Coordinates of N, CA, C and O in Angstrom, one line a residue:
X198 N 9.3 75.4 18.0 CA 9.3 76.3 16.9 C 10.4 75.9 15.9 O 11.3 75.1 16.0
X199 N 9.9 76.6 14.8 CA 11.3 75.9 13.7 C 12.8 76.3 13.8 O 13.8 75.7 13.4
X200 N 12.7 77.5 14.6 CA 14.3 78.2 14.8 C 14.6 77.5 15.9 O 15.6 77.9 16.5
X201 N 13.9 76.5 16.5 CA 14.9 75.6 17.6 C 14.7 74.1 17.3 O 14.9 73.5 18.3
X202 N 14.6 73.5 16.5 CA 14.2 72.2 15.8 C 15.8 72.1 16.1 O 15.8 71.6 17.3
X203 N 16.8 72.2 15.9 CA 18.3 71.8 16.0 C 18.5 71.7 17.0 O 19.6 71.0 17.1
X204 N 18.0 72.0 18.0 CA 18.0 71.6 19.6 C 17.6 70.4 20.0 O 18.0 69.8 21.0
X205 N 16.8 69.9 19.1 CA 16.2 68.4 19.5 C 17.1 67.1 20.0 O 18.2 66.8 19.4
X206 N 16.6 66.3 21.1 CA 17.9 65.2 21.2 C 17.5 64.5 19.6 O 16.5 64.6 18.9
X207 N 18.9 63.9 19.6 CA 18.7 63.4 18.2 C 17.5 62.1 18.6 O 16.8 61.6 17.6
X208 N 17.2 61.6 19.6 CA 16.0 60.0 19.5 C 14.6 61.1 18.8 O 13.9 60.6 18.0
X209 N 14.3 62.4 19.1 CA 13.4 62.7 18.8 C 13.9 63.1 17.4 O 13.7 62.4 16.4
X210 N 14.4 63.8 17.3 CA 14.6 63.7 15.3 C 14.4 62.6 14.9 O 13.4 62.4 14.3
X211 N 15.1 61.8 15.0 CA 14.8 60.0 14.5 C 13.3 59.7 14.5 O 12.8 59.1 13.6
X212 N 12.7 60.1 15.5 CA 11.3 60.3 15.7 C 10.1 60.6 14.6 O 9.2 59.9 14.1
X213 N 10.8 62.2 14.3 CA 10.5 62.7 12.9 C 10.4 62.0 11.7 O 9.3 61.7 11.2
X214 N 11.4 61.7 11.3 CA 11.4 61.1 10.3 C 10.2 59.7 10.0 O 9.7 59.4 8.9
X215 N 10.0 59.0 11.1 CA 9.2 57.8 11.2 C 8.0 57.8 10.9 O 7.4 58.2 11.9
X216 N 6.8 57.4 9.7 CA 5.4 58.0 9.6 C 5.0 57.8 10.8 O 5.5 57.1 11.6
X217 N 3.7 58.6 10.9 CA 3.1 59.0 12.0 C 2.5 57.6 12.2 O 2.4 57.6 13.4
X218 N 2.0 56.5 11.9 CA 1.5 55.3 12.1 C 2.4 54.9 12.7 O 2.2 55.0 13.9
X219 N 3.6 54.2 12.4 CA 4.6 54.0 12.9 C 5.4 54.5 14.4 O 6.0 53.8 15.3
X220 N 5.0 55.7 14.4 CA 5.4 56.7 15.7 C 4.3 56.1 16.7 O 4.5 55.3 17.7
X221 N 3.4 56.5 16.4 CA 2.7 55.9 17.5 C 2.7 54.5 17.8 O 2.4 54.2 18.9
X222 N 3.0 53.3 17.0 CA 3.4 52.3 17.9 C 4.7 52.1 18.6 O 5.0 51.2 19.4
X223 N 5.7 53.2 18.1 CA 6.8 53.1 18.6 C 6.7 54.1 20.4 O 7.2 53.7 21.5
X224 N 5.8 55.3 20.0 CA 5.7 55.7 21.6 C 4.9 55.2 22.4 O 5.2 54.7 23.5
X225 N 3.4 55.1 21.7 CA 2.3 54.8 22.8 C 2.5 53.2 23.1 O 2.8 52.8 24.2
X226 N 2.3 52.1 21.8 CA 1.6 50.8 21.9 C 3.3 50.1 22.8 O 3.4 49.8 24.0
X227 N 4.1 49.9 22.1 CA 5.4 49.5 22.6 C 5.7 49.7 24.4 O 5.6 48.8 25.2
X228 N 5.8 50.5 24.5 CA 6.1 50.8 26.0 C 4.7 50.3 26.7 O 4.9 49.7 27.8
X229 N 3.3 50.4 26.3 CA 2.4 49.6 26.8 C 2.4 48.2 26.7 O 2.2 47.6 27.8
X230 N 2.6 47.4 25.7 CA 2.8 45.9 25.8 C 3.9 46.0 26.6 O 3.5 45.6 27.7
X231 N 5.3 46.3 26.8 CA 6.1 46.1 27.1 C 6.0 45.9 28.6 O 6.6 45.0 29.1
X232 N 5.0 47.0 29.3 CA 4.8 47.2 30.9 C 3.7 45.8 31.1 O 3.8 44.9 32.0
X233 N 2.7 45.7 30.3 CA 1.7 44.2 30.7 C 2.5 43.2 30.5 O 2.1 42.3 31.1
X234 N 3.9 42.8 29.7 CA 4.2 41.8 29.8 C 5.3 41.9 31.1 O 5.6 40.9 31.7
X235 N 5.7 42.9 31.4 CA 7.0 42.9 32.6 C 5.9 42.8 33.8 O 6.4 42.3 34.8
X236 N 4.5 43.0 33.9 CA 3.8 43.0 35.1 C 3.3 41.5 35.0 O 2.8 41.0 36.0
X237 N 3.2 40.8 33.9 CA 2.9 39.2 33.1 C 4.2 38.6 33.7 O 4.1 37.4 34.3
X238 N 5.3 39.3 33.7 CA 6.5 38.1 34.4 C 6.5 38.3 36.3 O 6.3 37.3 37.0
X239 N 6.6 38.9 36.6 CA 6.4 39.3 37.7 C 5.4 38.6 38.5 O 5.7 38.2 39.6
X240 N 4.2 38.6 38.1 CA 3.2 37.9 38.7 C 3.4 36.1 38.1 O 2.8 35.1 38.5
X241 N 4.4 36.3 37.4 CA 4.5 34.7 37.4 C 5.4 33.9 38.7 O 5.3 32.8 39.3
X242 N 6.3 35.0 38.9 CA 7.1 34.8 40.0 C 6.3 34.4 41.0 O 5.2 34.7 41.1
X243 N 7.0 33.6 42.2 CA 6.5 32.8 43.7 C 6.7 34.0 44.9 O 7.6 34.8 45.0
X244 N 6.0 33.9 45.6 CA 6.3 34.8 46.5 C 7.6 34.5 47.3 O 8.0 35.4 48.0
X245 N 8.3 33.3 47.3 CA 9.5 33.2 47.8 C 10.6 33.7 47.0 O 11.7 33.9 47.6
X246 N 10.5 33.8 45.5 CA 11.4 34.9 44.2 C 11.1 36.2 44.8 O 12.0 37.1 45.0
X247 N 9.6 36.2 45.1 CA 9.7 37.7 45.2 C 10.3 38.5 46.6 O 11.0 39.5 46.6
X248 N 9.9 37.6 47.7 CA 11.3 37.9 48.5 C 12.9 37.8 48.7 O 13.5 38.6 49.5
X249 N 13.5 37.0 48.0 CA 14.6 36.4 47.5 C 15.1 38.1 46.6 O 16.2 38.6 46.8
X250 N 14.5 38.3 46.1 CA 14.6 39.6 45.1 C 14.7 41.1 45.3 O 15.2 42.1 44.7
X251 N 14.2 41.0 46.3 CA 13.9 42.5 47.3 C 14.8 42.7 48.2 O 15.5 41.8 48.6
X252 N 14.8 44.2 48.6 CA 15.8 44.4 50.1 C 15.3 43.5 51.2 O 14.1 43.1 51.3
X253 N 16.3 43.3 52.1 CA 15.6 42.7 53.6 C 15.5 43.9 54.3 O 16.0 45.0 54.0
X254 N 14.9 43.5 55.4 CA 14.5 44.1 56.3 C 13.3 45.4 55.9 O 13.4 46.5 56.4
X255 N 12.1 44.9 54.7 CA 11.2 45.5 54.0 C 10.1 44.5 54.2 O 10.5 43.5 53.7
X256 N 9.0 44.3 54.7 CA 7.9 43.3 55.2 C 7.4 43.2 53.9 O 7.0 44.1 53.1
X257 N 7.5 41.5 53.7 CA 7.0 41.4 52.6 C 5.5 41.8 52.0 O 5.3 42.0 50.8
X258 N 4.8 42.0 52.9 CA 3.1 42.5 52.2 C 3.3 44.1 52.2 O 2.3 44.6 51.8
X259 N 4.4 44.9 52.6 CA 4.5 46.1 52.5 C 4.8 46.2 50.6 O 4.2 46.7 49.8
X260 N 6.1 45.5 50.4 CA 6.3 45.5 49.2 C 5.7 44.9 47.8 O 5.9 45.1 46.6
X261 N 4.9 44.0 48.7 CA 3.7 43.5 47.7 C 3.0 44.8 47.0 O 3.1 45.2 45.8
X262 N 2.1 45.2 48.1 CA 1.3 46.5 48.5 C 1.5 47.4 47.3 O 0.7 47.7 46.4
X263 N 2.9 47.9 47.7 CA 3.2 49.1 46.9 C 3.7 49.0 45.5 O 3.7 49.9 44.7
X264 N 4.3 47.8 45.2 CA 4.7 47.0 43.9 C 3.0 47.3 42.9 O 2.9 48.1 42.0
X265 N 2.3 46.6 43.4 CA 1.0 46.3 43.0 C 0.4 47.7 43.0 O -0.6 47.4 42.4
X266 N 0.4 49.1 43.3 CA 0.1 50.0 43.2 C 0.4 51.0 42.1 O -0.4 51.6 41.3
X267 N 2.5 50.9 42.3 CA 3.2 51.4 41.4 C 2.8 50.4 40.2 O 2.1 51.2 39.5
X268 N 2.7 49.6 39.8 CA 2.4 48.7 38.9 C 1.4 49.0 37.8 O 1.8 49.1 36.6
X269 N 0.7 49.2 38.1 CA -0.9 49.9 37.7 C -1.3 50.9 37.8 O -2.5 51.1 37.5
X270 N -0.2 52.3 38.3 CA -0.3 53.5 38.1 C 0.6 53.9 36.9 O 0.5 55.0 36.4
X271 N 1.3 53.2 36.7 CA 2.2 53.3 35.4 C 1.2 52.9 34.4 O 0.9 53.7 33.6
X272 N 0.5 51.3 34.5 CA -0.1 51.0 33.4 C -1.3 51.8 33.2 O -1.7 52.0 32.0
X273 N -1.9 52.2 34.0 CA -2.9 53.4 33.8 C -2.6 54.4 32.9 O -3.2 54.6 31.9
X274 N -1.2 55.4 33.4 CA -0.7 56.3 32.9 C -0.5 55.7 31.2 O -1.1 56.2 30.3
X275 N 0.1 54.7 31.0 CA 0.5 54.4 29.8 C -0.9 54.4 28.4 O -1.0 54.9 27.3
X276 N -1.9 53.7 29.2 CA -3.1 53.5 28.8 C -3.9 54.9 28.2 O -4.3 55.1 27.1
X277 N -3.9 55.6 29.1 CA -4.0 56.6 29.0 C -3.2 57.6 27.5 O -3.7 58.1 26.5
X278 N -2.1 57.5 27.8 CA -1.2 58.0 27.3 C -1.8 57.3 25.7 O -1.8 58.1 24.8
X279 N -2.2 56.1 25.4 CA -2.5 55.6 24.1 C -3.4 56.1 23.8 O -3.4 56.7 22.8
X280 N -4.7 56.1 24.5 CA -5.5 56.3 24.0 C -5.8 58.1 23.8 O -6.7 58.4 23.0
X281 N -5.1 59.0 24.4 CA -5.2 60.4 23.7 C -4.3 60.5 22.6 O -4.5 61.2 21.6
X282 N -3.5 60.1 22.7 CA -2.6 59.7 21.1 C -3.6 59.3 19.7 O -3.2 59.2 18.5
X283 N -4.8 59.1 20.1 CA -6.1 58.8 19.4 C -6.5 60.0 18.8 O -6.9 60.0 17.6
X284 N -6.6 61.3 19.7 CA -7.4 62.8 19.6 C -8.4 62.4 21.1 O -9.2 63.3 21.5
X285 N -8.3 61.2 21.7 CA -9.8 61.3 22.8 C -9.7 62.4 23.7 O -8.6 62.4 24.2
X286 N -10.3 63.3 23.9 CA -10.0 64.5 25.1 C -10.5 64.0 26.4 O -11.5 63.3 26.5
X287 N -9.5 64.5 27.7 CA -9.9 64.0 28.9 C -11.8 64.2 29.2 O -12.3 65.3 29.4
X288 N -12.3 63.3 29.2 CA -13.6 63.0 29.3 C -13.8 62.4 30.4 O -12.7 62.1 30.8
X289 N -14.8 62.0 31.3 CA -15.2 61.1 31.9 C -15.3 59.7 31.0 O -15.2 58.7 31.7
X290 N -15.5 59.7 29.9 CA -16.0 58.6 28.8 C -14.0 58.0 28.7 O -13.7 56.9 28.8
X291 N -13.1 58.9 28.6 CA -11.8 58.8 28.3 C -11.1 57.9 30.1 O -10.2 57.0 30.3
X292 N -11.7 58.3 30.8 CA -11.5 57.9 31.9 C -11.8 56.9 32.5 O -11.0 56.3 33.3
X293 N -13.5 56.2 32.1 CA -13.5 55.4 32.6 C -13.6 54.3 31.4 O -14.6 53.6 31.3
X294 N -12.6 54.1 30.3 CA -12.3 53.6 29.5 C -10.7 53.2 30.0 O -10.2 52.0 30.0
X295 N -10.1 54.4 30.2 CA -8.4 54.1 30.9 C -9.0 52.9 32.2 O -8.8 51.7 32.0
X296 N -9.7 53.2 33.4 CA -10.0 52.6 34.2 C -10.2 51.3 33.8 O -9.5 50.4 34.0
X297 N -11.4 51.4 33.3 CA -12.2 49.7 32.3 C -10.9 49.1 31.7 O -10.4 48.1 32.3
X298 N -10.4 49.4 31.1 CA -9.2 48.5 30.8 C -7.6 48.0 31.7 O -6.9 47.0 31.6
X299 N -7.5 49.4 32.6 CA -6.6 48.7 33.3 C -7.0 47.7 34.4 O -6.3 46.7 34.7
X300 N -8.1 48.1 35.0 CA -8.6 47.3 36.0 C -9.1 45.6 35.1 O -8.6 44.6 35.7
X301 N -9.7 45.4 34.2 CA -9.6 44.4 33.2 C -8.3 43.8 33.2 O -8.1 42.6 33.4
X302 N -7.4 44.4 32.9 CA -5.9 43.6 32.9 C -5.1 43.1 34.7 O -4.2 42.3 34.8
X303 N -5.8 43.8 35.9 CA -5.8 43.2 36.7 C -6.6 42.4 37.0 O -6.1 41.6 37.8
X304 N -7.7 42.2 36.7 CA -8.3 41.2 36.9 C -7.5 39.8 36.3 O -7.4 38.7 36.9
X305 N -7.0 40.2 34.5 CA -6.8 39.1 34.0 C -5.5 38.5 35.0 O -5.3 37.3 35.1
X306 N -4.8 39.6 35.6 CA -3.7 39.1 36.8 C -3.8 38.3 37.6 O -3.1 37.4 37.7
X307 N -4.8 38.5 38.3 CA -5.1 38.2 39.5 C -5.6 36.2 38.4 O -5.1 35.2 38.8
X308 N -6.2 36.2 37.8 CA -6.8 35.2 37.3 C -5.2 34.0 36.9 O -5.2 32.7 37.1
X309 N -4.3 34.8 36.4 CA -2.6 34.5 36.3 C -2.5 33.5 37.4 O -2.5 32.3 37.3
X310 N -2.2 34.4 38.5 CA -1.9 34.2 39.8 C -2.5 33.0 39.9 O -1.8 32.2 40.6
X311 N -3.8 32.6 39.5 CA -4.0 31.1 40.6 C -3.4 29.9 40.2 O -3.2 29.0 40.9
X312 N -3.1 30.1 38.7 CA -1.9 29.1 38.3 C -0.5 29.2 38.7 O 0.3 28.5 38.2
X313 N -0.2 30.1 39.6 CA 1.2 30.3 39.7 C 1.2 29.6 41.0 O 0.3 29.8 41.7
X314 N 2.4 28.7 41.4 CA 2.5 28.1 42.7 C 3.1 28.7 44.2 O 4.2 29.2 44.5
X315 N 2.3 28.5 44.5 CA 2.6 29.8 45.8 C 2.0 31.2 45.6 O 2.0 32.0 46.5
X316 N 1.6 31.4 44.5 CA 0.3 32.4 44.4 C -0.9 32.1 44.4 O -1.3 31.0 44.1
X317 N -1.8 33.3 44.7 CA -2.9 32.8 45.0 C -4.0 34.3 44.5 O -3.4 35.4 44.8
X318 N -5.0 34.4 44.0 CA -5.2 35.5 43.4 C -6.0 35.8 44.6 O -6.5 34.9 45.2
X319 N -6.1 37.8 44.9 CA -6.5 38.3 46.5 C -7.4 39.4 45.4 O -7.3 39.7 44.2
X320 N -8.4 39.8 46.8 CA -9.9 40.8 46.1 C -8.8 41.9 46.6 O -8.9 43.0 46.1
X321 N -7.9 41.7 47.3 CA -6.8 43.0 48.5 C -6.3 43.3 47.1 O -6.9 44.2 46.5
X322 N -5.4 42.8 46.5 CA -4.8 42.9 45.2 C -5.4 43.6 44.4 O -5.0 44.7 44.1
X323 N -6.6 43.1 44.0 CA -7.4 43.6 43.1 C -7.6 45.3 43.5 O -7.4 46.1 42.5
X324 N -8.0 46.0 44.7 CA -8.2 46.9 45.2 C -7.1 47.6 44.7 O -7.2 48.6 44.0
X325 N -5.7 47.0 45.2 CA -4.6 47.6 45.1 C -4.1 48.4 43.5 O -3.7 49.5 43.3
X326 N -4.2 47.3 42.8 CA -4.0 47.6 41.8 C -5.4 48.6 41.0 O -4.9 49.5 40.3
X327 N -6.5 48.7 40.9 CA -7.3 49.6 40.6 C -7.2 50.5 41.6 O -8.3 51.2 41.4
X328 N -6.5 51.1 42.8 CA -5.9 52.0 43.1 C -5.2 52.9 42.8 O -5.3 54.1 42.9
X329 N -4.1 52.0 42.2 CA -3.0 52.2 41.4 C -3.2 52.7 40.1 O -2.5 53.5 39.6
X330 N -4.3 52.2 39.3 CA -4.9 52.4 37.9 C -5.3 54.1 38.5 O -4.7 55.0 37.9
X331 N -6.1 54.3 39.5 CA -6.5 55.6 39.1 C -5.5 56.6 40.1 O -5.7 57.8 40.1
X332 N -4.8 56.4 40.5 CA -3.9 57.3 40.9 C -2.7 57.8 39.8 O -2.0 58.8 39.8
X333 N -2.7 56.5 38.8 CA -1.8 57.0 37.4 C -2.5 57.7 36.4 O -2.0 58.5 35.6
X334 N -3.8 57.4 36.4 CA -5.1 58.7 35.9 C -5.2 59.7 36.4 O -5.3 60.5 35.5
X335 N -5.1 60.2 37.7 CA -5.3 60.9 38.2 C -3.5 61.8 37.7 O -3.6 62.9 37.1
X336 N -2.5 61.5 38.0 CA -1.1 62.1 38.0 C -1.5 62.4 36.1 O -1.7 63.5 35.6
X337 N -1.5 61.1 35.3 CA -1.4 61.7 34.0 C -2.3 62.7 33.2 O -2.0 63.3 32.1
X338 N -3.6 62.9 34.1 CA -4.5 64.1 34.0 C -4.0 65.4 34.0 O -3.9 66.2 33.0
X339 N -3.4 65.5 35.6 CA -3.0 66.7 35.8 C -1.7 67.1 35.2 O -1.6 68.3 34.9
X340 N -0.5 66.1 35.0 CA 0.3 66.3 33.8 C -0.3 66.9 32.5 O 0.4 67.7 31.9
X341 N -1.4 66.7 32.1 CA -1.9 66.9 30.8 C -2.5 68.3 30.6 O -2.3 69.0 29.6
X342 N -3.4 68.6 31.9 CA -3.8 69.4 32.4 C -2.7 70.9 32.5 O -2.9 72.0 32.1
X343 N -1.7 70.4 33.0 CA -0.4 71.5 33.3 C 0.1 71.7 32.1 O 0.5 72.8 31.8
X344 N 0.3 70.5 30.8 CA 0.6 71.2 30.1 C 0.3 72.2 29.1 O 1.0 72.9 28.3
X345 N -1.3 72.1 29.3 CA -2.0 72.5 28.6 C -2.4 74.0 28.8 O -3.1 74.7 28.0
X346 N -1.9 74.5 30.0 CA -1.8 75.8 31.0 C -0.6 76.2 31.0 O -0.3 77.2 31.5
X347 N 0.3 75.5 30.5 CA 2.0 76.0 30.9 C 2.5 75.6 29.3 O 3.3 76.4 28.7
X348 N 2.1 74.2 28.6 CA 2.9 74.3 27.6 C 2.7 74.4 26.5 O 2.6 75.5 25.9
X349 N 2.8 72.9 25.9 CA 2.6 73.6 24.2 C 0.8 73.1 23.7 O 0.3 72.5 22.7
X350 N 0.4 73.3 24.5 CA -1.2 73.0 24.1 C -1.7 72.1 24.5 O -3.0 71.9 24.6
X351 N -0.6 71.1 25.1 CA -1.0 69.2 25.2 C -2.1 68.7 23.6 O -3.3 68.4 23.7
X352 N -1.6 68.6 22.7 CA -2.2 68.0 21.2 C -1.9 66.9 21.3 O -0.9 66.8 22.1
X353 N -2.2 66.0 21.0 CA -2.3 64.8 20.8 C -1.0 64.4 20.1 O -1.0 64.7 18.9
X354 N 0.0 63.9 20.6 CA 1.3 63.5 19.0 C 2.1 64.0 19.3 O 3.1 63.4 19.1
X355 N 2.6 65.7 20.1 CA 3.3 66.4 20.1 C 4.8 66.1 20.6 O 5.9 66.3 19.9
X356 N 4.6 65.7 21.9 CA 5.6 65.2 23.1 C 4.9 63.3 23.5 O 3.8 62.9 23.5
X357 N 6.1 62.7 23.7 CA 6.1 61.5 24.1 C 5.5 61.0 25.1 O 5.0 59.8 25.1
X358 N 5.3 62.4 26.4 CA 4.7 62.6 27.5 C 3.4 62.5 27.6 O 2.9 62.7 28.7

């Protein structure tokens, strides 16, 4: 409301001010390139970096596993997250568009991987990660969903979220 606009952290005022073209590459597109290229370095890494890197006493295909899950439930979420910043309303058509593209960018991973030495691209992976795609669909739904029952409408543009 406008009698609480002074409440705002100041990053979201700064926010304001930024045209609306602009805002949206600053919330939606940015933080999405930013997660395909941090999941682009990562899969460049050898599996002996990637244990070198991790706690011990954590089996390494456990942390593969769940890496590659969390991985692609973020980038799901994010994907998502762009494309209702569009006006798209959760659809089946909205969904399996989030899906189609994140699962597409693991694939292009997995295709990464066979140039990388001591990687090797897995169908296990593949699973994993379009696991991961729709369980960040699924969390950023019902996020959307709650706030559209609890908050400010869920509109497209409103919140960062």
């Amino acid at each position: 409301t406008a009698t609480l606009r002074h409440l705002r952290p100041p990053t979201l005022r700064l926010l304001s001010i930024i045209p609306e073209r602009r805002r949206r590459l600053v919330l939606y597109w940015v933080p999405l390139v930013a997660w395909m290229a941090a999941i682009f370095v990562l899969s460049s890494m050898s599996a002996e970096d990637i244990e070198r890197s991790t706690p011990k006493g954590f089996p390494l295909a456990s942390k593969t596993a769940l890496a590659h899950v969390v991985e692609f439930a973020v980038l799901g979420t994010l994907v998502h997250r762009l494309l209702s910043s569009y006006g798209l309303k959760s659809s089946p058509r909205l969904w399996g568009a989030v899906l189609a593209l994140t699962i597409g960018y693991a694939l292009t991973d997995e295709f990464h991987q066979s140039f990388v030495p001591g990687r090797d691209p897995s169908w296990v992976d593949m699973g994993l990660d379009s696991l991961g795609a729709a369980i960040g669909l699924l969390v950023r739904e019902l996020a959307v969903q709650l706030r559209r029952r609890f908050g400010d409408g869920g509109r497209p543009g409103r919140t960062p979220f």
